[in-house]
Amino acid sequence: MIPVLPTTPDADDPETAPAESQPYRREIRSFVVRAGRMTVAQERAWRDLWPAWGVDNATTPLDFAALFGREAPVSLEIGFGNGESLVALACVHPDRNYVGLEVHPPGVGHLLLRCEAERIDNVRVICEDAVQVLQQRVPDASLDEVLLYFPDPWPKKRHHKRRIVQPAFVELVARKLRTGGVLRMATDWQPYAEHMLATAGGSQQLRNESPSGDFVPRPDSRPVTRFERRGQRLGHGVWDLAFRRV
Ligand SMILES: C[S@@+](CC[C@H](N)C(=O)[O-])C[C@H]1O[C@@H](n2cnc3c(N)ncnc32)[C@H](O)[C@@H]1O
């Protein structure tokens, strides 16, 4: 079943919303669910493949060992897009368990098709707001790695509040990492890179893995995604960050 996610029209932007819409204003989210069309193949994936790889929305804590049928280090990717990096990483590291969180149903459908084609059994997918899933479902100190690759940069100043990387988000992620676990981020938008650096650098629970206290070299393990290729075409640089839970 394709989940119905809450939409976040501009009407819920407190700076642009008409006063009468304010009573219905929700918490600010880092995404707007796009009305992207599902292909026939993606619809089939949702229907036939979701039971094998999908995790239904709920508010109960996740038991990763039960979910994967084995104990293994858990990597969680937030906003996987169409799942390129998740699939590549899961294939290269069959000894790890990968959980993908994404709110865009066609992207989830795309990932399900790739999981079927590659016969991947170390990936599970949740189609839900990552912040909500972290708050409600991910046990503290249960993750070995959190991946946040090319999150929406929300470049306009009035939209900065929608950026997923905020002090409260960083503290939430840090709490979910085991001691020694790593938060890895990448962006092609320099002002967001600097914001990520300042925000994660401000956490007492995390230590920057960069010896120079700023960015880290691009890890060989990070596959190039569609958004990264788009950034490259536009001539953007790429900034990688890694922060370890102390
Ligand atoms: C710019 S895209 C990058 C996608 C992918 N990581 C890549 O590099 O190609 C950001 C993605 O994050 C997703 N996203 C944004 N906020 C999210 C949230 N709170 N929970 C889950 N996914 C989210 C969006 O739907 C979008 O697909």
Coordinates of C-alpha atoms and ligand atoms in Angstrom, one line a residue, residues 30-31 34 77-81 101-104 128-131 149-152 164 225-227, ligand 1:
S30 CA 12.4 19.3 5.7
F31 CA 10.5 18.2 2.7
R34 CA 6.2 16.2 -4.7
E77 CA 20.4 6.5 5.2
I78 CA 18.1 9.5 5.4
G79 CA 16.5 10.8 2.2
F80 CA 18.0 8.1 -0.2
G81 CA 16.3 9.7 -3.3
L101 CA 14.2 6.4 4.9
E102 CA 12.6 8.4 2.1
V103 CA 9.3 10.3 1.8
H104 CA 9.1 10.3 -2.0
E128 CA 8.1 8.2 6.4
D129 CA 9.6 11.4 7.8
A130 CA 13.1 10.5 9.0
V131 CA 12.8 12.8 12.0
Y149 CA 23.8 12.6 1.4
F150 CA 22.8 15.7 -0.5
P151 CA 19.9 16.7 1.7
D152 CA 17.7 19.5 0.3
I164 CA 17.0 19.0 8.2
T225 CA 24.3 9.9 -6.9
R226 CA 21.9 11.6 -9.3
F227 CA 21.9 14.8 -7.2
Ligands
LIG1 C1 18.1 16.4 -2.8 S1 17.5 14.8 -2.5 C2 18.9 13.8 -2.4 C3 18.6 12.3 -2.7 C4 19.8 11.4 -2.6 N1 20.4 11.4 -1.3 C5 20.8 11.7 -3.6 O1 22.0 12.1 -3.3 O2 20.5 11.5 -4.8 C6 16.9 14.8 -0.9 C7 15.9 13.7 -0.6 O3 15.6 13.7 0.8 C8 14.3 13.4 1.0 N2 13.9 13.9 2.3 C9 13.9 15.2 2.7 N3 13.5 15.3 4.0 C10 13.3 14.0 4.4 C11 12.8 13.5 5.7 N4 12.6 14.3 6.7 N5 12.7 12.2 5.8 C12 12.9 11.4 4.7 N6 13.3 11.8 3.5 C13 13.5 13.2 3.4 C14 13.6 14.0 -0.2 O4 12.4 13.4 -0.5 C15 14.6 13.8 -1.3 O5 14.4 12.6 -2.0

